[in-house]
Amino acid sequence: AVVSTQSTGGQVVRAICLLREPLPNTNNSQSSQIIIPQNQVGRKSDIYVLCVSFAHNIAPDNWYVALVSTTVETSNPEAELEPGMRLLGPIVEKFVSVSDLMVPSDDGKDDNIFISSSFDATTHFETTCEDIIKIYEKITGEPFDFATLDSKLEEFKNLAE
């Protein structure tokens, strides 16, 4: 029998939108990141807006992909995205999903199975990076030392030459 090593830690609602122009009021920027603070919209969680474009090789020329996401707080998750959706301008196509947030149910040390949390609502990957650093420390027993990264990259470059 498989023992569950994850549990649900809430839900995230996301809208992926296809656009033909950059977000309004961004000086025609090819990429944008907006965080709507929770207290400005009467919520417990921030709303995240990300827009990237053909300039990042993720869409055909003159197309933009926007992502609006937040942690679900009500029984109408899509409506919770509305403050962020209003910032997008004309939307060609919209795809909305609600996903469970999965979190490890233990630290993995007993069975050497180390599981990361699923992606949360943030669009800047900070929490994902923090999660990976925590897993590294659980596995190795020591914190990740970013100072050694430069020398290891230099060694790798020398090996590749």
mmCIF file with all atom_site columns, C-alpha atoms in Angstrom:
data_model
loop_
_atom_site.group_PDB
_atom_site.id
_atom_site.type_symbol
_atom_site.label_atom_id
_atom_site.label_alt_id
_atom_site.label_comp_id
_atom_site.label_asym_id
_atom_site.label_entity_id
_atom_site.label_seq_id
_atom_site.pdbx_PDB_ins_code
_atom_site.Cartn_x
_atom_site.Cartn_y
_atom_site.Cartn_z
_atom_site.occupancy
_atom_site.B_iso_or_equiv
_atom_site.pdbx_formal_charge
_atom_site.auth_seq_id
_atom_site.auth_comp_id
_atom_site.auth_asym_id
_atom_site.auth_atom_id
_atom_site.pdbx_PDB_model_num
ATOM 1   C CA . ALA A 1 1   ? 0.000   0.000  0.000   1.00 0.00 ? 1   ALA A CA 1
ATOM 2   C CA . VAL A 1 2   ? 1.167   3.496  -0.819  1.00 0.00 ? 2   VAL A CA 1
ATOM 3   C CA . VAL A 1 3   ? 1.220   5.842  2.148   1.00 0.00 ? 3   VAL A CA 1
ATOM 4   C CA . SER A 1 4   ? 0.296   9.442  1.381   1.00 0.00 ? 4   SER A CA 1
ATOM 5   C CA . THR A 1 5   ? 3.170   11.829 1.997   1.00 0.00 ? 5   THR A CA 1
ATOM 6   C CA . GLN A 1 6   ? 1.207   14.938 1.026   1.00 0.00 ? 6   GLN A CA 1
ATOM 7   C CA . SER A 1 7   ? -1.864  16.703 2.321   1.00 0.00 ? 7   SER A CA 1
ATOM 8   C CA . THR A 1 8   ? -4.004  19.527 0.996   1.00 0.00 ? 8   THR A CA 1
ATOM 9   C CA . GLY A 1 9   ? -3.127  23.012 2.186   1.00 0.00 ? 9   GLY A CA 1
ATOM 10  C CA . GLY A 1 10  ? -5.855  25.065 0.511   1.00 0.00 ? 10  GLY A CA 1
ATOM 11  C CA . GLN A 1 11  ? -6.454  25.889 -3.144  1.00 0.00 ? 11  GLN A CA 1
ATOM 12  C CA . VAL A 1 12  ? -5.151  28.254 -5.819  1.00 0.00 ? 12  VAL A CA 1
ATOM 13  C CA . VAL A 1 13  ? -7.207  29.777 -8.616  1.00 0.00 ? 13  VAL A CA 1
ATOM 14  C CA . ARG A 1 14  ? -5.392  30.737 -11.817 1.00 0.00 ? 14  ARG A CA 1
ATOM 15  C CA . ALA A 1 15  ? -6.460  32.370 -15.049 1.00 0.00 ? 15  ALA A CA 1
ATOM 16  C CA . ILE A 1 16  ? -4.138  32.036 -18.021 1.00 0.00 ? 16  ILE A CA 1
ATOM 17  C CA . CYS A 1 17  ? -5.077  34.616 -20.624 1.00 0.00 ? 17  CYS A CA 1
ATOM 18  C CA . LEU A 1 18  ? -3.968  35.180 -24.195 1.00 0.00 ? 18  LEU A CA 1
ATOM 19  C CA . LEU A 1 19  ? -3.656  38.814 -25.202 1.00 0.00 ? 19  LEU A CA 1
ATOM 20  C CA . ARG A 1 20  ? -2.751  40.661 -28.397 1.00 0.00 ? 20  ARG A CA 1
ATOM 21  C CA . GLU A 1 21  ? -1.243  43.684 -26.641 1.00 0.00 ? 21  GLU A CA 1
ATOM 22  C CA . PRO A 1 22  ? 0.748   44.460 -23.503 1.00 0.00 ? 22  PRO A CA 1
ATOM 23  C CA . LEU A 1 23  ? -1.007  45.323 -20.265 1.00 0.00 ? 23  LEU A CA 1
ATOM 24  C CA . PRO A 1 24  ? -2.437  48.858 -20.298 1.00 0.00 ? 24  PRO A CA 1
ATOM 25  C CA . ASN A 1 25  ? -0.536  51.533 -18.381 1.00 0.00 ? 25  ASN A CA 1
ATOM 26  C CA . THR A 1 26  ? 2.782   49.620 -18.516 1.00 0.00 ? 26  THR A CA 1
ATOM 27  C CA . ASN A 1 27  ? 4.451   51.773 -21.181 1.00 0.00 ? 27  ASN A CA 1
ATOM 28  C CA . ASN A 1 28  ? 3.997   48.895 -23.695 1.00 0.00 ? 28  ASN A CA 1
ATOM 29  C CA . SER A 1 29  ? 6.230   46.683 -21.594 1.00 0.00 ? 29  SER A CA 1
ATOM 30  C CA . GLN A 1 30  ? 6.937   43.214 -22.990 1.00 0.00 ? 30  GLN A CA 1
ATOM 31  C CA . SER A 1 31  ? 6.709   41.820 -19.458 1.00 0.00 ? 31  SER A CA 1
ATOM 32  C CA . SER A 1 32  ? 4.980   42.919 -16.284 1.00 0.00 ? 32  SER A CA 1
ATOM 33  C CA . GLN A 1 33  ? 4.686   41.729 -12.698 1.00 0.00 ? 33  GLN A CA 1
ATOM 34  C CA . ILE A 1 34  ? 2.016   43.236 -10.477 1.00 0.00 ? 34  ILE A CA 1
ATOM 35  C CA . ILE A 1 35  ? 1.181   42.252 -6.928  1.00 0.00 ? 35  ILE A CA 1
ATOM 36  C CA . ILE A 1 36  ? -2.132  43.567 -5.634  1.00 0.00 ? 36  ILE A CA 1
ATOM 37  C CA . PRO A 1 37  ? -1.777  43.769 -1.849  1.00 0.00 ? 37  PRO A CA 1
ATOM 38  C CA . GLN A 1 38  ? -4.444  41.901 0.074   1.00 0.00 ? 38  GLN A CA 1
ATOM 39  C CA . ASN A 1 39  ? -5.496  44.921 2.145   1.00 0.00 ? 39  ASN A CA 1
ATOM 40  C CA . GLN A 1 40  ? -6.204  46.982 -0.998  1.00 0.00 ? 40  GLN A CA 1
ATOM 41  C CA . VAL A 1 41  ? -8.851  44.488 -2.120  1.00 0.00 ? 41  VAL A CA 1
ATOM 42  C CA . GLY A 1 42  ? -10.215 43.321 1.239   1.00 0.00 ? 42  GLY A CA 1
ATOM 43  C CA . ARG A 1 43  ? -8.638  39.871 1.146   1.00 0.00 ? 43  ARG A CA 1
ATOM 44  C CA . LYS A 1 44  ? -6.383  37.671 3.267   1.00 0.00 ? 44  LYS A CA 1
ATOM 45  C CA . SER A 1 45  ? -4.134  36.886 0.253   1.00 0.00 ? 45  SER A CA 1
ATOM 46  C CA . ASP A 1 46  ? -2.461  38.983 -2.417  1.00 0.00 ? 46  ASP A CA 1
ATOM 47  C CA . ILE A 1 47  ? -3.471  38.733 -6.082  1.00 0.00 ? 47  ILE A CA 1
ATOM 48  C CA . TYR A 1 48  ? -0.622  38.161 -8.548  1.00 0.00 ? 48  TYR A CA 1
ATOM 49  C CA . VAL A 1 49  ? -0.544  39.332 -12.166 1.00 0.00 ? 49  VAL A CA 1
ATOM 50  C CA . LEU A 1 50  ? 2.214   38.294 -14.558 1.00 0.00 ? 50  LEU A CA 1
ATOM 51  C CA . CYS A 1 51  ? 2.458   39.051 -18.254 1.00 0.00 ? 51  CYS A CA 1
ATOM 52  C CA . VAL A 1 52  ? 5.146   37.754 -20.603 1.00 0.00 ? 52  VAL A CA 1
ATOM 53  C CA . SER A 1 53  ? 5.321   37.924 -24.363 1.00 0.00 ? 53  SER A CA 1
ATOM 54  C CA . PHE A 1 54  ? 6.777   36.837 -27.665 1.00 0.00 ? 54  PHE A CA 1
ATOM 55  C CA . ALA A 1 55  ? 9.925   38.696 -26.571 1.00 0.00 ? 55  ALA A CA 1
ATOM 56  C CA . HIS A 1 56  ? 10.485  35.817 -24.111 1.00 0.00 ? 56  HIS A CA 1
ATOM 57  C CA . ASN A 1 57  ? 9.878   33.139 -26.769 1.00 0.00 ? 57  ASN A CA 1
ATOM 58  C CA . ILE A 1 58  ? 6.774   31.817 -25.032 1.00 0.00 ? 58  ILE A CA 1
ATOM 59  C CA . ALA A 1 59  ? 4.257   32.929 -27.659 1.00 0.00 ? 59  ALA A CA 1
ATOM 60  C CA . PRO A 1 60  ? 4.128   33.775 -31.369 1.00 0.00 ? 60  PRO A CA 1
ATOM 61  C CA . ASP A 1 61  ? 5.008   37.309 -32.466 1.00 0.00 ? 61  ASP A CA 1
ATOM 62  C CA . ASN A 1 62  ? 2.765   39.996 -31.008 1.00 0.00 ? 62  ASN A CA 1
ATOM 63  C CA . TRP A 1 63  ? 1.077   37.679 -28.497 1.00 0.00 ? 63  TRP A CA 1
ATOM 64  C CA . TYR A 1 64  ? 1.142   37.969 -24.722 1.00 0.00 ? 64  TYR A CA 1
ATOM 65  C CA . VAL A 1 65  ? 0.403   35.437 -22.024 1.00 0.00 ? 65  VAL A CA 1
ATOM 66  C CA . ALA A 1 66  ? -0.961  36.773 -18.747 1.00 0.00 ? 66  ALA A CA 1
ATOM 67  C CA . LEU A 1 67  ? -1.401  34.844 -15.517 1.00 0.00 ? 67  LEU A CA 1
ATOM 68  C CA . VAL A 1 68  ? -3.639  36.047 -12.687 1.00 0.00 ? 68  VAL A CA 1
ATOM 69  C CA . SER A 1 69  ? -3.641  33.970 -9.513  1.00 0.00 ? 69  SER A CA 1
ATOM 70  C CA . THR A 1 70  ? -4.527  33.996 -5.849  1.00 0.00 ? 70  THR A CA 1
ATOM 71  C CA . THR A 1 71  ? -5.264  31.705 -2.939  1.00 0.00 ? 71  THR A CA 1
ATOM 72  C CA . VAL A 1 72  ? -8.925  30.665 -2.859  1.00 0.00 ? 72  VAL A CA 1
ATOM 73  C CA . GLU A 1 73  ? -10.887 32.265 -0.009  1.00 0.00 ? 73  GLU A CA 1
ATOM 74  C CA . THR A 1 74  ? -14.520 31.913 -1.112  1.00 0.00 ? 74  THR A CA 1
ATOM 75  C CA . SER A 1 75  ? -16.893 29.522 -2.872  1.00 0.00 ? 75  SER A CA 1
ATOM 76  C CA . ASN A 1 76  ? -16.525 31.599 -6.072  1.00 0.00 ? 76  ASN A CA 1
ATOM 77  C CA . PRO A 1 77  ? -12.797 31.398 -6.892  1.00 0.00 ? 77  PRO A CA 1
ATOM 78  C CA . GLU A 1 78  ? -12.944 32.925 -10.371 1.00 0.00 ? 78  GLU A CA 1
ATOM 79  C CA . ALA A 1 79  ? -14.577 36.082 -9.008  1.00 0.00 ? 79  ALA A CA 1
ATOM 80  C CA . GLU A 1 80  ? -11.633 36.467 -6.620  1.00 0.00 ? 80  GLU A CA 1
ATOM 81  C CA . LEU A 1 81  ? -9.393  37.136 -9.639  1.00 0.00 ? 81  LEU A CA 1
ATOM 82  C CA . GLU A 1 82  ? -11.454 40.098 -10.843 1.00 0.00 ? 82  GLU A CA 1
ATOM 83  C CA . PRO A 1 83  ? -9.214  42.904 -9.470  1.00 0.00 ? 83  PRO A CA 1
ATOM 84  C CA . GLY A 1 84  ? -6.297  41.399 -11.402 1.00 0.00 ? 84  GLY A CA 1
ATOM 85  C CA . MET A 1 85  ? -8.324  40.595 -14.502 1.00 0.00 ? 85  MET A CA 1
ATOM 86  C CA . ARG A 1 86  ? -9.363  44.252 -14.795 1.00 0.00 ? 86  ARG A CA 1
ATOM 87  C CA . LEU A 1 87  ? -5.687  45.165 -15.324 1.00 0.00 ? 87  LEU A CA 1
ATOM 88  C CA . LEU A 1 88  ? -5.258  42.980 -18.426 1.00 0.00 ? 88  LEU A CA 1
ATOM 89  C CA . GLY A 1 89  ? -7.127  44.928 -21.096 1.00 0.00 ? 89  GLY A CA 1
ATOM 90  C CA . PRO A 1 90  ? -8.778  42.972 -23.947 1.00 0.00 ? 90  PRO A CA 1
ATOM 91  C CA . ILE A 1 91  ? -8.545  39.186 -23.499 1.00 0.00 ? 91  ILE A CA 1
ATOM 92  C CA . VAL A 1 92  ? -8.593  36.933 -26.569 1.00 0.00 ? 92  VAL A CA 1
ATOM 93  C CA . GLU A 1 93  ? -8.877  33.658 -24.641 1.00 0.00 ? 93  GLU A CA 1
ATOM 94  C CA . LYS A 1 94  ? -9.084  32.763 -20.957 1.00 0.00 ? 94  LYS A CA 1
ATOM 95  C CA . PHE A 1 95  ? -8.452  29.451 -19.181 1.00 0.00 ? 95  PHE A CA 1
ATOM 96  C CA . VAL A 1 96  ? -9.351  29.221 -15.486 1.00 0.00 ? 96  VAL A CA 1
ATOM 97  C CA . SER A 1 97  ? -8.400  26.413 -13.132 1.00 0.00 ? 97  SER A CA 1
ATOM 98  C CA . VAL A 1 98  ? -8.593  25.714 -9.431  1.00 0.00 ? 98  VAL A CA 1
ATOM 99  C CA . SER A 1 99  ? -5.872  23.470 -8.008  1.00 0.00 ? 99  SER A CA 1
ATOM 100 C CA . ASP A 1 100 ? -5.298  21.951 -4.614  1.00 0.00 ? 100 ASP A CA 1
ATOM 101 C CA . LEU A 1 101 ? -2.191  23.191 -2.836  1.00 0.00 ? 101 LEU A CA 1
ATOM 102 C CA . MET A 1 102 ? -0.320  20.073 -1.820  1.00 0.00 ? 102 MET A CA 1
ATOM 103 C CA . VAL A 1 103 ? 2.149   20.193 1.045   1.00 0.00 ? 103 VAL A CA 1
ATOM 104 C CA . PRO A 1 104 ? 4.383   17.451 2.443   1.00 0.00 ? 104 PRO A CA 1
ATOM 105 C CA . SER A 1 105 ? 2.832   15.715 5.436   1.00 0.00 ? 105 SER A CA 1
ATOM 106 C CA . ASP A 1 106 ? 6.222   14.952 7.001   1.00 0.00 ? 106 ASP A CA 1
ATOM 107 C CA . ASP A 1 107 ? 9.863   15.991 6.658   1.00 0.00 ? 107 ASP A CA 1
ATOM 108 C CA . GLY A 1 108 ? 10.866  12.890 4.682   1.00 0.00 ? 108 GLY A CA 1
ATOM 109 C CA . LYS A 1 109 ? 13.721  11.917 6.985   1.00 0.00 ? 109 LYS A CA 1
ATOM 110 C CA . ASP A 1 110 ? 12.146  8.624  8.123   1.00 0.00 ? 110 ASP A CA 1
ATOM 111 C CA . ASP A 1 111 ? 11.726  7.180  4.614   1.00 0.00 ? 111 ASP A CA 1
ATOM 112 C CA . ASN A 1 112 ? 14.139  9.394  2.630   1.00 0.00 ? 112 ASN A CA 1
ATOM 113 C CA . ILE A 1 113 ? 11.289  10.593 0.455   1.00 0.00 ? 113 ILE A CA 1
ATOM 114 C CA . PHE A 1 114 ? 11.512  14.378 0.188   1.00 0.00 ? 114 PHE A CA 1
ATOM 115 C CA . ILE A 1 115 ? 8.543   16.047 -1.459  1.00 0.00 ? 115 ILE A CA 1
ATOM 116 C CA . SER A 1 116 ? 8.170   19.665 -2.416  1.00 0.00 ? 116 SER A CA 1
ATOM 117 C CA . SER A 1 117 ? 5.024   21.697 -2.012  1.00 0.00 ? 117 SER A CA 1
ATOM 118 C CA . SER A 1 118 ? 2.976   22.369 -5.130  1.00 0.00 ? 118 SER A CA 1
ATOM 119 C CA . PHE A 1 119 ? 3.167   25.799 -6.760  1.00 0.00 ? 119 PHE A CA 1
ATOM 120 C CA . ASP A 1 120 ? 1.304   28.422 -4.759  1.00 0.00 ? 120 ASP A CA 1
ATOM 121 C CA . ALA A 1 121 ? -0.374  31.531 -6.154  1.00 0.00 ? 121 ALA A CA 1
ATOM 122 C CA . THR A 1 122 ? 2.824   33.606 -6.355  1.00 0.00 ? 122 THR A CA 1
ATOM 123 C CA . THR A 1 123 ? 4.188   34.345 -9.812  1.00 0.00 ? 123 THR A CA 1
ATOM 124 C CA . HIS A 1 124 ? 7.724   35.251 -8.778  1.00 0.00 ? 124 HIS A CA 1
ATOM 125 C CA . PHE A 1 125 ? 8.774   31.734 -7.598  1.00 0.00 ? 125 PHE A CA 1
ATOM 126 C CA . GLU A 1 126 ? 10.200  32.985 -4.303  1.00 0.00 ? 126 GLU A CA 1
ATOM 127 C CA . THR A 1 127 ? 8.329   30.403 -2.224  1.00 0.00 ? 127 THR A CA 1
ATOM 128 C CA . THR A 1 128 ? 9.279   27.642 -4.664  1.00 0.00 ? 128 THR A CA 1
ATOM 129 C CA . CYS A 1 129 ? 12.969  28.535 -4.352  1.00 0.00 ? 129 CYS A CA 1
ATOM 130 C CA . GLU A 1 130 ? 12.684  28.620 -0.565  1.00 0.00 ? 130 GLU A CA 1
ATOM 131 C CA . ASP A 1 131 ? 11.060  25.181 -0.632  1.00 0.00 ? 131 ASP A CA 1
ATOM 132 C CA . ILE A 1 132 ? 13.885  23.731 -2.739  1.00 0.00 ? 132 ILE A CA 1
ATOM 133 C CA . ILE A 1 133 ? 16.507  25.193 -0.385  1.00 0.00 ? 133 ILE A CA 1
ATOM 134 C CA . LYS A 1 134 ? 14.692  23.623 2.589   1.00 0.00 ? 134 LYS A CA 1
ATOM 135 C CA . ILE A 1 135 ? 14.620  20.225 0.835   1.00 0.00 ? 135 ILE A CA 1
ATOM 136 C CA . TYR A 1 136 ? 18.351  20.508 0.111   1.00 0.00 ? 136 TYR A CA 1
ATOM 137 C CA . GLU A 1 137 ? 19.011  21.098 3.810   1.00 0.00 ? 137 GLU A CA 1
ATOM 138 C CA . LYS A 1 138 ? 16.796  18.151 4.821   1.00 0.00 ? 138 LYS A CA 1
ATOM 139 C CA . ILE A 1 139 ? 18.665  15.843 2.442   1.00 0.00 ? 139 ILE A CA 1
ATOM 140 C CA . THR A 1 140 ? 22.225  16.998 3.154   1.00 0.00 ? 140 THR A CA 1
ATOM 141 C CA . GLY A 1 141 ? 21.819  18.120 6.753   1.00 0.00 ? 141 GLY A CA 1
ATOM 142 C CA . GLU A 1 142 ? 23.425  21.478 6.025   1.00 0.00 ? 142 GLU A CA 1
ATOM 143 C CA . PRO A 1 143 ? 22.218  24.768 4.551   1.00 0.00 ? 143 PRO A CA 1
ATOM 144 C CA . PHE A 1 144 ? 22.866  25.522 0.905   1.00 0.00 ? 144 PHE A CA 1
ATOM 145 C CA . ASP A 1 145 ? 25.930  27.749 0.578   1.00 0.00 ? 145 ASP A CA 1
ATOM 146 C CA . PHE A 1 146 ? 25.403  30.152 -2.295  1.00 0.00 ? 146 PHE A CA 1
ATOM 147 C CA . ALA A 1 147 ? 28.997  31.388 -1.945  1.00 0.00 ? 147 ALA A CA 1
ATOM 148 C CA . THR A 1 148 ? 30.277  28.077 -3.332  1.00 0.00 ? 148 THR A CA 1
ATOM 149 C CA . LEU A 1 149 ? 28.120  28.389 -6.437  1.00 0.00 ? 149 LEU A CA 1
ATOM 150 C CA . ASP A 1 150 ? 30.463  30.723 -8.317  1.00 0.00 ? 150 ASP A CA 1
ATOM 151 C CA . SER A 1 151 ? 33.497  28.464 -7.874  1.00 0.00 ? 151 SER A CA 1
ATOM 152 C CA . LYS A 1 152 ? 31.505  25.377 -8.867  1.00 0.00 ? 152 LYS A CA 1
ATOM 153 C CA . LEU A 1 153 ? 30.220  27.123 -11.995 1.00 0.00 ? 153 LEU A CA 1
ATOM 154 C CA . GLU A 1 154 ? 33.770  28.133 -12.868 1.00 0.00 ? 154 GLU A CA 1
ATOM 155 C CA . GLU A 1 155 ? 34.948  24.527 -12.435 1.00 0.00 ? 155 GLU A CA 1
ATOM 156 C CA . PHE A 1 156 ? 32.122  23.339 -14.674 1.00 0.00 ? 156 PHE A CA 1
ATOM 157 C CA . LYS A 1 157 ? 33.007  25.882 -17.376 1.00 0.00 ? 157 LYS A CA 1
ATOM 158 C CA . ASN A 1 158 ? 36.647  24.730 -17.280 1.00 0.00 ? 158 ASN A CA 1
ATOM 159 C CA . LEU A 1 159 ? 35.593  21.107 -17.669 1.00 0.00 ? 159 LEU A CA 1
ATOM 160 C CA . ALA A 1 160 ? 33.408  21.968 -20.639 1.00 0.00 ? 160 ALA A CA 1
ATOM 161 C CA . GLU A 1 161 ? 36.261  23.674 -22.511 1.00 0.00 ? 161 GLU A CA 1
#
